Coordinates of C-alpha atoms and ligand atoms in Angstrom, one line a residue:
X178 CA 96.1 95.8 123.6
X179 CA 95.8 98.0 126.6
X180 CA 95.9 101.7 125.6
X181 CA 96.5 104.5 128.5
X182 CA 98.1 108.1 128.7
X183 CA 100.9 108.4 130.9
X184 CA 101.5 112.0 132.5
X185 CA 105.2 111.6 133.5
X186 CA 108.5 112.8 132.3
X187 CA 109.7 110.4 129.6
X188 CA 112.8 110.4 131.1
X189 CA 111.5 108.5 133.7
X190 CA 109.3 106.0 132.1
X191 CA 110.0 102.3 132.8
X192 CA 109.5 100.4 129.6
X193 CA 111.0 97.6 127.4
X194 CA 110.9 99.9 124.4
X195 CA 110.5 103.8 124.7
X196 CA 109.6 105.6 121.0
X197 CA 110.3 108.9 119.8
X198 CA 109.5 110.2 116.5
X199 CA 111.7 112.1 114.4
X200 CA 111.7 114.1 111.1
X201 CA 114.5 115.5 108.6
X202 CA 114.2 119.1 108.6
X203 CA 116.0 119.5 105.8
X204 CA 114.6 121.1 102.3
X205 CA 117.4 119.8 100.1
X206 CA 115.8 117.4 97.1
X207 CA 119.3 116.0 96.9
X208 CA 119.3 112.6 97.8
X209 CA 122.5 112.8 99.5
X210 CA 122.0 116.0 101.4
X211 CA 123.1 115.3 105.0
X212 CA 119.5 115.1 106.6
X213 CA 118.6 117.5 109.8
X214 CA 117.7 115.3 111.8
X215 CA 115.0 116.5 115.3
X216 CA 113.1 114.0 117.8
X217 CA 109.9 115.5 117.9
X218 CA 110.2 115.7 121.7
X219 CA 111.2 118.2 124.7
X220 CA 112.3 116.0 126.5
X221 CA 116.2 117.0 126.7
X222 CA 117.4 113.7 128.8
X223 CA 115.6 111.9 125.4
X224 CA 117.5 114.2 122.7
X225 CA 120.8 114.0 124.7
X226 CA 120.5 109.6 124.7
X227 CA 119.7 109.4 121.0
X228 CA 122.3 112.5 120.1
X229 CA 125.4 110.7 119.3
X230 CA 124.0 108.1 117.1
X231 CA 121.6 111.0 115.5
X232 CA 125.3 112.6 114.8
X233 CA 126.7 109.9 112.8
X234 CA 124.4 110.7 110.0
X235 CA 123.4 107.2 109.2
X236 CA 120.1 107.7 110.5
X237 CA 118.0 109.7 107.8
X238 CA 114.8 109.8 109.4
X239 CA 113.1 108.5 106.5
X240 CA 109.3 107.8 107.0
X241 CA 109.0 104.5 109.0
X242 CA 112.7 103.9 109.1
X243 CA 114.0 102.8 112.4
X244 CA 116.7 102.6 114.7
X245 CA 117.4 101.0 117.7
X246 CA 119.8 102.0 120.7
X247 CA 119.8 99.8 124.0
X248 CA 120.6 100.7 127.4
X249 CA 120.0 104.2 126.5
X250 CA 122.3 106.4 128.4
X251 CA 120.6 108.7 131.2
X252 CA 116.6 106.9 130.7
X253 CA 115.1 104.7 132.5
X254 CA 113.6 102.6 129.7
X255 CA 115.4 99.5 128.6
X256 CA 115.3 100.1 124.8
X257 CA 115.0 103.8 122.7
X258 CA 113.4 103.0 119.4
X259 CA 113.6 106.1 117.2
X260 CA 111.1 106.1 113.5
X261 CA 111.3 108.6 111.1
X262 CA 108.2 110.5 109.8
X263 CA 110.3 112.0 106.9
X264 CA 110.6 114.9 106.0
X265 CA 109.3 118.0 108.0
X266 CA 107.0 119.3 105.8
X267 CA 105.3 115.9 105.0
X268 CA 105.0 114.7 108.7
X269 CA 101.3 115.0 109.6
X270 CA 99.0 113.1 111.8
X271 CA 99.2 110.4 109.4
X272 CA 103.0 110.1 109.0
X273 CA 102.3 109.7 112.4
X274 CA 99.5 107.1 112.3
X275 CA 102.0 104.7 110.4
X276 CA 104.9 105.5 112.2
X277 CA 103.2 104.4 115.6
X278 CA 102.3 101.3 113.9
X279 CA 105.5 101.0 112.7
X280 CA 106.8 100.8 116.2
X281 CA 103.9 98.5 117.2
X282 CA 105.0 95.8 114.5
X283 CA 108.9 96.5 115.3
X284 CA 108.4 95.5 119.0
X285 CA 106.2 92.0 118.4
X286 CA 108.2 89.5 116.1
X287 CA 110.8 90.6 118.9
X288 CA 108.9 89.1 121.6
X289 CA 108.0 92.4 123.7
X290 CA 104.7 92.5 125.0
X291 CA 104.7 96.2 126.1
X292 CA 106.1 99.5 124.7
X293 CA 105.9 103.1 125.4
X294 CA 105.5 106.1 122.5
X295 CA 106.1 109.8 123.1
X296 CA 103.1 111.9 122.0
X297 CA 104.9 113.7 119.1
X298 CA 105.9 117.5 119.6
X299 CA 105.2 119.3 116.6
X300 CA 102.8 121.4 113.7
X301 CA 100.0 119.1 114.4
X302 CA 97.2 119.1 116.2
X303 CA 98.3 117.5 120.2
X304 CA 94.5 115.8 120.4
X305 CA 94.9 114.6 117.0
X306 CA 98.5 113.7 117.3
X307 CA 98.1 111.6 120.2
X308 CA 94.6 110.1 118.3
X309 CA 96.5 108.9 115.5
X310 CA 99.3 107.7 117.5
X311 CA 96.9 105.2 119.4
X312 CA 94.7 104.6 116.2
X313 CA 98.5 103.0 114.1
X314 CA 99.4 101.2 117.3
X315 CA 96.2 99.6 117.6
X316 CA 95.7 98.6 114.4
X317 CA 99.4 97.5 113.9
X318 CA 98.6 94.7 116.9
X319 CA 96.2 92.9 114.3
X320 CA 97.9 90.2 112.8
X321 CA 95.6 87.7 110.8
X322 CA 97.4 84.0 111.6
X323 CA 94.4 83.1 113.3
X324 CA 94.2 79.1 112.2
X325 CA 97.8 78.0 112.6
X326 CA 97.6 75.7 115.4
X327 CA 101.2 77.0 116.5
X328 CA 100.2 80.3 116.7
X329 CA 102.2 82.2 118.8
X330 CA 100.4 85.2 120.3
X331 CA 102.7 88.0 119.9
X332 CA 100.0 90.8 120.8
X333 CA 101.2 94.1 122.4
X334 CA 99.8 93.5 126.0
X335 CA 100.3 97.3 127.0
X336 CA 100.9 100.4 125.2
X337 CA 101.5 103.8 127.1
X338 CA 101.6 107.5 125.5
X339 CA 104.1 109.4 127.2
X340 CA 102.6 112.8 127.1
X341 CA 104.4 115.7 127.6
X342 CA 103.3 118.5 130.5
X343 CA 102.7 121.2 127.4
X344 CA 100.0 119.1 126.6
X345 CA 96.1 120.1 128.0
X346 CA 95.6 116.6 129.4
X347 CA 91.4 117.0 128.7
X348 CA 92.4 116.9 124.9
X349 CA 95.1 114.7 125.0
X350 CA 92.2 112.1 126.8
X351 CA 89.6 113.2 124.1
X352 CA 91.9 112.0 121.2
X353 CA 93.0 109.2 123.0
X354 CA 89.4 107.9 123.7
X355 CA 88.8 108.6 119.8
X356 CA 91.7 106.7 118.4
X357 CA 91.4 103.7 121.2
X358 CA 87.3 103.6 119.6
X359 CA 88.3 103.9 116.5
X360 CA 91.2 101.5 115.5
X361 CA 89.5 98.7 117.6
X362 CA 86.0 99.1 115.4
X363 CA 87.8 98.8 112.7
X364 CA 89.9 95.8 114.3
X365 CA 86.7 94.2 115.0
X366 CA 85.4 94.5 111.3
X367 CA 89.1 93.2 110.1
X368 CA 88.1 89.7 112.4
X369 CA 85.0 89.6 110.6
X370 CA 86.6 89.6 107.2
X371 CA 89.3 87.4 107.8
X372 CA 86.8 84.6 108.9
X373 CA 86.8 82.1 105.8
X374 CA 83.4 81.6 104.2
X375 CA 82.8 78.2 106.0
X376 CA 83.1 79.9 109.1
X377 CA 81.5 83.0 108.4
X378 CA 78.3 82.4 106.6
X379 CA 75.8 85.4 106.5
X380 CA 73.8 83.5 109.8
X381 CA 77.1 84.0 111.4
X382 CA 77.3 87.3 110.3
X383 CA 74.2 88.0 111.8
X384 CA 75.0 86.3 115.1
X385 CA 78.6 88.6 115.0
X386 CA 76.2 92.0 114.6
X387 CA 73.5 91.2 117.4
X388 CA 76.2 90.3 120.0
X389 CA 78.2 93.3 119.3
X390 CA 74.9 96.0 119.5
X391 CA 73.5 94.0 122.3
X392 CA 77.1 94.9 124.0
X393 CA 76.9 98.4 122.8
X394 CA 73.4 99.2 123.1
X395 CA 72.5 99.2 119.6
X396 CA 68.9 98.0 118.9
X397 CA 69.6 95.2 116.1
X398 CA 67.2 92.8 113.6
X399 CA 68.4 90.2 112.2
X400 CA 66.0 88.4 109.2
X401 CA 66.3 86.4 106.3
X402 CA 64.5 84.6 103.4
X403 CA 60.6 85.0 104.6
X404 CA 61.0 88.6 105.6
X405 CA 62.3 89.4 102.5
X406 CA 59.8 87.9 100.7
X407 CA 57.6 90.1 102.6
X408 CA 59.6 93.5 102.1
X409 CA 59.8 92.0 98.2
X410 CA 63.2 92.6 97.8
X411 CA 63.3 90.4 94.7
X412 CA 67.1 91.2 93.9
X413 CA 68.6 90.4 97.2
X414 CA 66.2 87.0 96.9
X415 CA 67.7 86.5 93.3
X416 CA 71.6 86.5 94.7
X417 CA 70.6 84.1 97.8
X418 CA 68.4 81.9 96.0
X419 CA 71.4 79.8 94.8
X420 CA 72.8 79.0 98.3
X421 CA 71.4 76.3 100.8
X422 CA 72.9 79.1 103.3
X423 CA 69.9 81.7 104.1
X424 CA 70.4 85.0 103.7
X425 CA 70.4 87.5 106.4
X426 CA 69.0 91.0 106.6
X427 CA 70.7 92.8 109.2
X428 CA 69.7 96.0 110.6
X429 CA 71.4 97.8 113.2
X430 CA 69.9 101.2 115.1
X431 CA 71.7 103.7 116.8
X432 CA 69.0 106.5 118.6
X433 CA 70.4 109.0 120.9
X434 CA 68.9 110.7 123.3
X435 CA 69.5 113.5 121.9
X436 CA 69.8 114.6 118.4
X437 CA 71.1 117.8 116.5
X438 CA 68.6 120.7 115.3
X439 CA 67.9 119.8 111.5
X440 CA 70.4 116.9 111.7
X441 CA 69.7 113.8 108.7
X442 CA 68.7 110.8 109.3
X443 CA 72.3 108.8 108.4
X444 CA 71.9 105.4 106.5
X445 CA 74.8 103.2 106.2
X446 CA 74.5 99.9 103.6
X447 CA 77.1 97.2 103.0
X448 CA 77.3 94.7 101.1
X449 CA 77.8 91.3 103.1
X450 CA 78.6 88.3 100.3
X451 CA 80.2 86.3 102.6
X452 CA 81.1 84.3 99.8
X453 CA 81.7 85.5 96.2
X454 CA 82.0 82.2 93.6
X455 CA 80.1 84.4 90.8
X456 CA 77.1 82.1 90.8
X457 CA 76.2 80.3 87.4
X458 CA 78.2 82.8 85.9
X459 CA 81.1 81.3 88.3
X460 CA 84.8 82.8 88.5
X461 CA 87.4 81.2 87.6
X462 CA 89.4 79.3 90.4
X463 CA 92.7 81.3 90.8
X464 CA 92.3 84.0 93.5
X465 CA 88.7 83.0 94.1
X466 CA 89.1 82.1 97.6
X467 CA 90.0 85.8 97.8
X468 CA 86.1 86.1 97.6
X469 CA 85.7 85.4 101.4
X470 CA 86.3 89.3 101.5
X471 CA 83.3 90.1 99.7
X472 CA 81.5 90.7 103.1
X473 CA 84.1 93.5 103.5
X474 CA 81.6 96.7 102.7
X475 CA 79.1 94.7 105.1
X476 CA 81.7 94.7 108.0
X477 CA 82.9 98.2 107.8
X478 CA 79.5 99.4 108.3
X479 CA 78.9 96.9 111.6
X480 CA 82.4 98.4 112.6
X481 CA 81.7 101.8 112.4
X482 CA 78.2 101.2 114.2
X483 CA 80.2 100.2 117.4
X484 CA 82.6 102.6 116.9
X485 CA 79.6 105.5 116.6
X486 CA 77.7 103.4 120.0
X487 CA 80.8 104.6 121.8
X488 CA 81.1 108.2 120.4
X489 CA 77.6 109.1 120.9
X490 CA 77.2 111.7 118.3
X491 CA 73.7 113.8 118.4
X492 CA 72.2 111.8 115.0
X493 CA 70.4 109.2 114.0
X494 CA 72.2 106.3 112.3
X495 CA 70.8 102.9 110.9
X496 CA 72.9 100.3 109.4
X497 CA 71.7 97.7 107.0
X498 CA 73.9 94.6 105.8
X499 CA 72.7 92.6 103.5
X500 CA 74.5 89.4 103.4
X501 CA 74.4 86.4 101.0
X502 CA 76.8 83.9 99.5
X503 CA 76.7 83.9 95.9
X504 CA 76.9 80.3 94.4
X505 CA 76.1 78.8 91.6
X506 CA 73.0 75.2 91.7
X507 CA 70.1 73.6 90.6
X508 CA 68.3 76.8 92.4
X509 CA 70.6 79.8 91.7
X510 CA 69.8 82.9 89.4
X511 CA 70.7 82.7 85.8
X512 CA 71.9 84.8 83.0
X513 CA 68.9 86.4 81.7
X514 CA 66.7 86.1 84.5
X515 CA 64.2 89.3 85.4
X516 CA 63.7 90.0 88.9
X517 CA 61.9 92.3 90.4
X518 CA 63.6 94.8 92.8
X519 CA 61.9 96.3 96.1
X520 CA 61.7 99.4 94.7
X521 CA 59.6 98.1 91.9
X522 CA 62.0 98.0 88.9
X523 CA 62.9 95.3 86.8
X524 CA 66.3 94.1 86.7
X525 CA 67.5 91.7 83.9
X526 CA 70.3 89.8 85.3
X527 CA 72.8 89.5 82.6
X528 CA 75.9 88.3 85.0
X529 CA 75.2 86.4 88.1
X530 CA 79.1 87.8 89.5
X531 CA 77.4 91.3 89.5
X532 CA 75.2 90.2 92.3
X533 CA 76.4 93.3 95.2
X534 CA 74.8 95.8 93.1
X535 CA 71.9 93.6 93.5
X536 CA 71.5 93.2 97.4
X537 CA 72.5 96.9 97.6
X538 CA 70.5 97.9 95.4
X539 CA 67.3 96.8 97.9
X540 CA 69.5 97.6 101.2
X541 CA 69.4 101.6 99.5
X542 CA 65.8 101.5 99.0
X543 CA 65.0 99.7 102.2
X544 CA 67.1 102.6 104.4
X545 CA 65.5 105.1 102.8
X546 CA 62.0 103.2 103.7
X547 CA 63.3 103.2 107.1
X548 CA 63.7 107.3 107.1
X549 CA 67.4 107.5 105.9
X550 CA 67.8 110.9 104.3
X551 CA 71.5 110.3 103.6
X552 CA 72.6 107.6 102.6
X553 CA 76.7 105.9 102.3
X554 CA 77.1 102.6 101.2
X555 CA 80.2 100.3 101.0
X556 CA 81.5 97.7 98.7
X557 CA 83.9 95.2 97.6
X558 CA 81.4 96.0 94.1
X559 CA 84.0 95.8 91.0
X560 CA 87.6 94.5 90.0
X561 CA 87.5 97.5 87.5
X562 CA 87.4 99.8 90.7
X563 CA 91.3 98.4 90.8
X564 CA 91.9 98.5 87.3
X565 CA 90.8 102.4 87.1
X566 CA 92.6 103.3 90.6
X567 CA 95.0 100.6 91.1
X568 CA 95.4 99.8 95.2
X569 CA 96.0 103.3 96.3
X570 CA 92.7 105.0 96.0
X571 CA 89.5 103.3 96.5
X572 CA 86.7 104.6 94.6
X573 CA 83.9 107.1 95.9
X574 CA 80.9 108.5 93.9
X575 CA 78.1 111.1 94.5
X576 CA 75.1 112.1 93.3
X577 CA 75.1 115.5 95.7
X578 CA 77.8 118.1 96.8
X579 CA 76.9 118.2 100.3
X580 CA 77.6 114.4 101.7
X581 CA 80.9 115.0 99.4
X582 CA 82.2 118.0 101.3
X583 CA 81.5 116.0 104.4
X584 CA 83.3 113.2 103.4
X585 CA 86.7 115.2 101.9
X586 CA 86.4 116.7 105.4
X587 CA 85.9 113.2 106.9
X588 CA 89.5 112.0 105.1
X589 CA 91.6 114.4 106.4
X590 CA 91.1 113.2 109.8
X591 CA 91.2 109.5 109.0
X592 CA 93.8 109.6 106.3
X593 CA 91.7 107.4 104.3
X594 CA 92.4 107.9 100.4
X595 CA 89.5 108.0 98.6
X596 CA 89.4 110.0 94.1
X597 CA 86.2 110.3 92.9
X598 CA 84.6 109.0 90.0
X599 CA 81.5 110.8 88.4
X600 CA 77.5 109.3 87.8
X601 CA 76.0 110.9 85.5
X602 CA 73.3 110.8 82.9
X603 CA 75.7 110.2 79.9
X604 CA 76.7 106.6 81.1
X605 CA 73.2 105.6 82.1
X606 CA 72.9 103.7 78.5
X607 CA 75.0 101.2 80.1
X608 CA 72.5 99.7 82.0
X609 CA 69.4 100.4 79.8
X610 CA 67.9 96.9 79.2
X611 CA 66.0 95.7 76.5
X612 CA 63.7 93.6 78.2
X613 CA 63.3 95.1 81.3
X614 CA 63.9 98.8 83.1
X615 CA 67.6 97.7 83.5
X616 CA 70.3 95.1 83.7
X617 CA 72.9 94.2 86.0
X618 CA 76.1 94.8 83.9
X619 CA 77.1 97.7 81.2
X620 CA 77.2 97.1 77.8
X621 CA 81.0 97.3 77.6
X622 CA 83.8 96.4 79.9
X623 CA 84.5 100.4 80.1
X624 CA 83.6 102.4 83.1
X625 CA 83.0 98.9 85.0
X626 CA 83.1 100.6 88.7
X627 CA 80.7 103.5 86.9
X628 CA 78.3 101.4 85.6
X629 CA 78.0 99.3 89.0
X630 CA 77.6 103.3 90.4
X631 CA 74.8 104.1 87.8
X632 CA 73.1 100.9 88.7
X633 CA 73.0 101.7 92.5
X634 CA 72.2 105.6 92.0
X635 CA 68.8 103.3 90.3
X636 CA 67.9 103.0 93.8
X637 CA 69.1 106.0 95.8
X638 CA 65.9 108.3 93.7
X639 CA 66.8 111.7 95.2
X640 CA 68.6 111.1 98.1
X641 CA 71.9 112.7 98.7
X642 CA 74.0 109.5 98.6
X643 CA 77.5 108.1 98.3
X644 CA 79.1 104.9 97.1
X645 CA 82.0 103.6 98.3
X646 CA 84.0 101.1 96.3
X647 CA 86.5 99.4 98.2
X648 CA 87.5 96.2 95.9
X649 CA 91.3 97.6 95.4
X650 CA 92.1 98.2 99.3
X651 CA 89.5 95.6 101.3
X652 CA 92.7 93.2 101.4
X653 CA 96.4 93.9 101.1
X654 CA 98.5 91.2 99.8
X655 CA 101.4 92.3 101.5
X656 CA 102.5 93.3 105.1
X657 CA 103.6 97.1 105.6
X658 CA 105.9 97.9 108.5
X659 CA 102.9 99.4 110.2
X660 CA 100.0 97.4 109.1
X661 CA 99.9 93.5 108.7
X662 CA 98.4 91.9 105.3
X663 CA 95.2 90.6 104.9
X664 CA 91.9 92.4 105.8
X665 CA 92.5 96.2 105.7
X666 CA 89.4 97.3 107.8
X667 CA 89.5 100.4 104.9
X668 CA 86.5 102.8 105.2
X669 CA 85.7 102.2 108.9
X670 CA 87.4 105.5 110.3
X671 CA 85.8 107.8 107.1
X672 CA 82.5 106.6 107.7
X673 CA 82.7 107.6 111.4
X674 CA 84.1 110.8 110.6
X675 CA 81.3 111.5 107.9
X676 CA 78.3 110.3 110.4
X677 CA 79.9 112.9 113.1
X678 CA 80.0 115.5 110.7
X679 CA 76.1 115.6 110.6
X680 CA 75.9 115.6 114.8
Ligands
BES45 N1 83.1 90.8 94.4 C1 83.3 91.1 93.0 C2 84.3 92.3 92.9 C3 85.7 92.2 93.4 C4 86.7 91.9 92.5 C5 86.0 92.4 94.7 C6 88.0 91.8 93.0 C7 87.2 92.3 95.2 C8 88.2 92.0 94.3 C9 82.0 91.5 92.3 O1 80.9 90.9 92.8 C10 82.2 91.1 90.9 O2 82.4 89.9 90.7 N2 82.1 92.1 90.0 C11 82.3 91.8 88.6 C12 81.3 92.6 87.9 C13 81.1 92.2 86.4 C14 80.5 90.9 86.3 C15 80.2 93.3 85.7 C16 83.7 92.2 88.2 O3 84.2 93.2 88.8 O4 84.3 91.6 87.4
ZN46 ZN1 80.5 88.9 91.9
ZN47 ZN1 81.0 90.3 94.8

């Protein structure tokens, strides 16, 4: 899709399908208040088109609610789609976000290639409004039918925000160019996660980070097996040992020219299982071809690496992905096995399927080996992460106040939902071993996504780190009006907000 601002009356604007935005400004709870209903738009040839049908009252202006008018009377565009926000008081940047997607996924199963949205007019932010208007749009276009052989390509070829004169025209490019960055990193790292295991091994994965940092500038290693015998990361060896697929150890560098007085050292770490069958301590085989997702923490981090290449914020960021597929053979791990992690500890491996904690538990140490002084890793780590927040939330744990304030900071630009879950000392005799310094699963099925936590703060030592776990909102099951199912791309836009915060 083809994002640009256009700086002309909407009135005027030639397009299959014109949107305007609208909320209920009414405060009544009752349900069957007659709703108040305003276009968020100054446009007066606009409000006057829509005004009759606006009248009628059947329009409530619910959030993502739509209505169509053709041949609107007195505009030049062919179609006036109008989507609710909601109600007033609830319609912020990311009512917004959705609603724009909304409109994105209304125009395609109707066979229009281009559409035109009017940069709301109202309590928000115009930059940010008109950022989270081409963020929803964008990520709307993704659809994930990418193996039918009678796929039709129904992608938005064009997209204009109509932006109104009241408007500085410096911020409304500044949030454009954000949201345009944005939504397409985090497209890019949905294509990586839809890919099916066969055809996204961690080589692949590999191959899919250098040619995106060789295109963005990005200084980028890719290694597997024999380098991480020599770095001795003895867990991440213990998870790819099983596979006849090699391992890859991906590190990605972004160094600006500049960087901020006193700014960190940012280290990003995902887990990349590009496969998921549990190992010998294999899954059963309902959902487990849902398991191709398990690379999901990996992609989000390569995402937000091109999405930061473009943004060029004053600090230093390095991404490591450590990818694997976990399968069960004649050479794989087993229950009981004692490895020996890079950081020196021994690990007694009491369930092969707990094998992210494992790579990410060498991916922490090795970024902090590599200068990281704050440190954010994603995962697709527990099913209990889903149990204890269902697919709402998705999970986030720190072991320090100040990368948290960053990060609640970082989700009320992307909108993101994130509920933290605490680490601390009491749960640590989850993990206590009694063979070796620890083991790879709690001693009870409670706290699952808090043990996996523990385990990882292992490997963190003092560094101000957080974990995200993304299990419950990696994939979505079923389509929204403004976002298609499958891969969710979920953590991309928070981790780019976080890493800015530091510049
Ligand atoms: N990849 C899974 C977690 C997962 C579950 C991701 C559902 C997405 C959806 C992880 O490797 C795993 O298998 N975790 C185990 C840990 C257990 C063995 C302690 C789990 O959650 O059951
Ligand atoms: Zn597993
Ligand atoms: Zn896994």
């Amino acid at each position: 899709m083809n994002s640009q601002l256009l700086f002309t009356p909407a009135v005027s604007t030639q397009t299959e399908l014109l949107t305007v935005f609208a909320v209920d400004n009414s405060t009544s709870k009752d349900k069957d208040a007659r709703p108040e209903i305003a276009l968020l738009t100054s446009d007066e040839a606009v409000k006057k088109s829509a005004g009759y049908v606006l009248s009628s009252g059947e329009f409530k202006a619910e959030a993502n609610e739509t209505l169509l008018l053709h041949a609107p009377e007195g505009l030049a565009a062919t179609r006036l789609l109008i989507v609710g926000l909601g109600k007033a008081a609830k319609a912020d940047i990311h009512a917004v976000r959705r609603a724009a997607g909304t409109a994105v996924r209304f125009a395609k199963p109707r066979g229009l290639r281009s559409l035109a949205i009017l940069a709301p007019e109202g309590n928000f932010d115009p930059a940010q409004a008109i950022r989270a208007t081409a963020e929803g749009a964008i990520l709307a276009d993704f659809d994930s039918d990418t193996y039918r052989t009678d796929r039709k390509d129904r992608s938005i070829e064009s997209l204009s925000i109509v932006v109104p004169a009241a408007i500085d025209k410096s911020a409304a490019e500044a949030g454009h160019r954000d949201g345009v960055i944005i939504a397409e990193s985090q497209n890019f790292a949905r294509t990586l996660i839809n890919e099916p295991g066969n055809r996204m091994t961690p080589t692949i994965l590999g191959q899919r980070a250098a040619e995106m940092a060789a295109q963005y500038d990005l200084k980028c290693e890719v290694h597997s097996t024999d380098k991480l015998r020599e770095l001795q990361m003895g867990a991440f060896l213990a998870v790819a040992q099983g596979s006849d697929e090699p391992p890859a150890l991906i590190t990605i560098r972004y160094e600006p020219k500049s960087v901020a007085p006193d700014a960190p050292v940012i280290g990003l770490v995902g887990k990349g299982i590009t496969f998921d069958t549990g190992g010998i301590s294999i899954k059963p085989a309902d959902n487990m071809e849902k398991m191709k997702y398990d690379m999901a923490g990996g992609a989000a981090m390569i995402g937000a690496m091109r999405a930061i290449a473009q943004l060029n914020p004053a600090v230093k960021v390095i991404a490591i992905v450590c990818a694997a597929e976990n399968m069960p053979s004649g050479k794989a791990v087993k229950p009981g096995d004692i490895v020996f992690a890079m950081s020196g500890k021994s690990v007694e491996v009491l369930n092969t399927d707990a094998e992210g904690r494992m790579v990410l538990a060498d991916g922490l140490h090795y970024a902090r080996e590599l200068g990281a002084t704050r440190l954010i890793d994603a995962a697709t780590l527990t099913g209990a992460v889903a149990i204890a927040l269902g697919q709402i939330n998705a999970g986030v744990f720190a072991n320090d106040e100040d990368p948290y304030q960053h990060f609640t900071k970082a989700l009320e630009t992307s909108g993101e939902k994130f509920w933290r879950l605490p680490v601390e000392d009491e749960y640590r005799e989850q993990i206590r071993s009694s063979i070796a310094d620890i083991q790879n699963t709690g001693l009870t099925r409670y706290g699952g996504a808090i043990n996996a936590a523990m385990f990882l703060k292992e490997f963190v030592s003092d560094t101000p780190w957080l974990h995200l776990d993304i299990a419950g909102l990696a994939w979505q099951d079923a389509e929204k009006p403004w976002l298609a199912k499958g891969p969710t791309g979920v953590a991309v836009r928070s981790i780019v907000e976080w890493v800015r915060s530091y510049a």
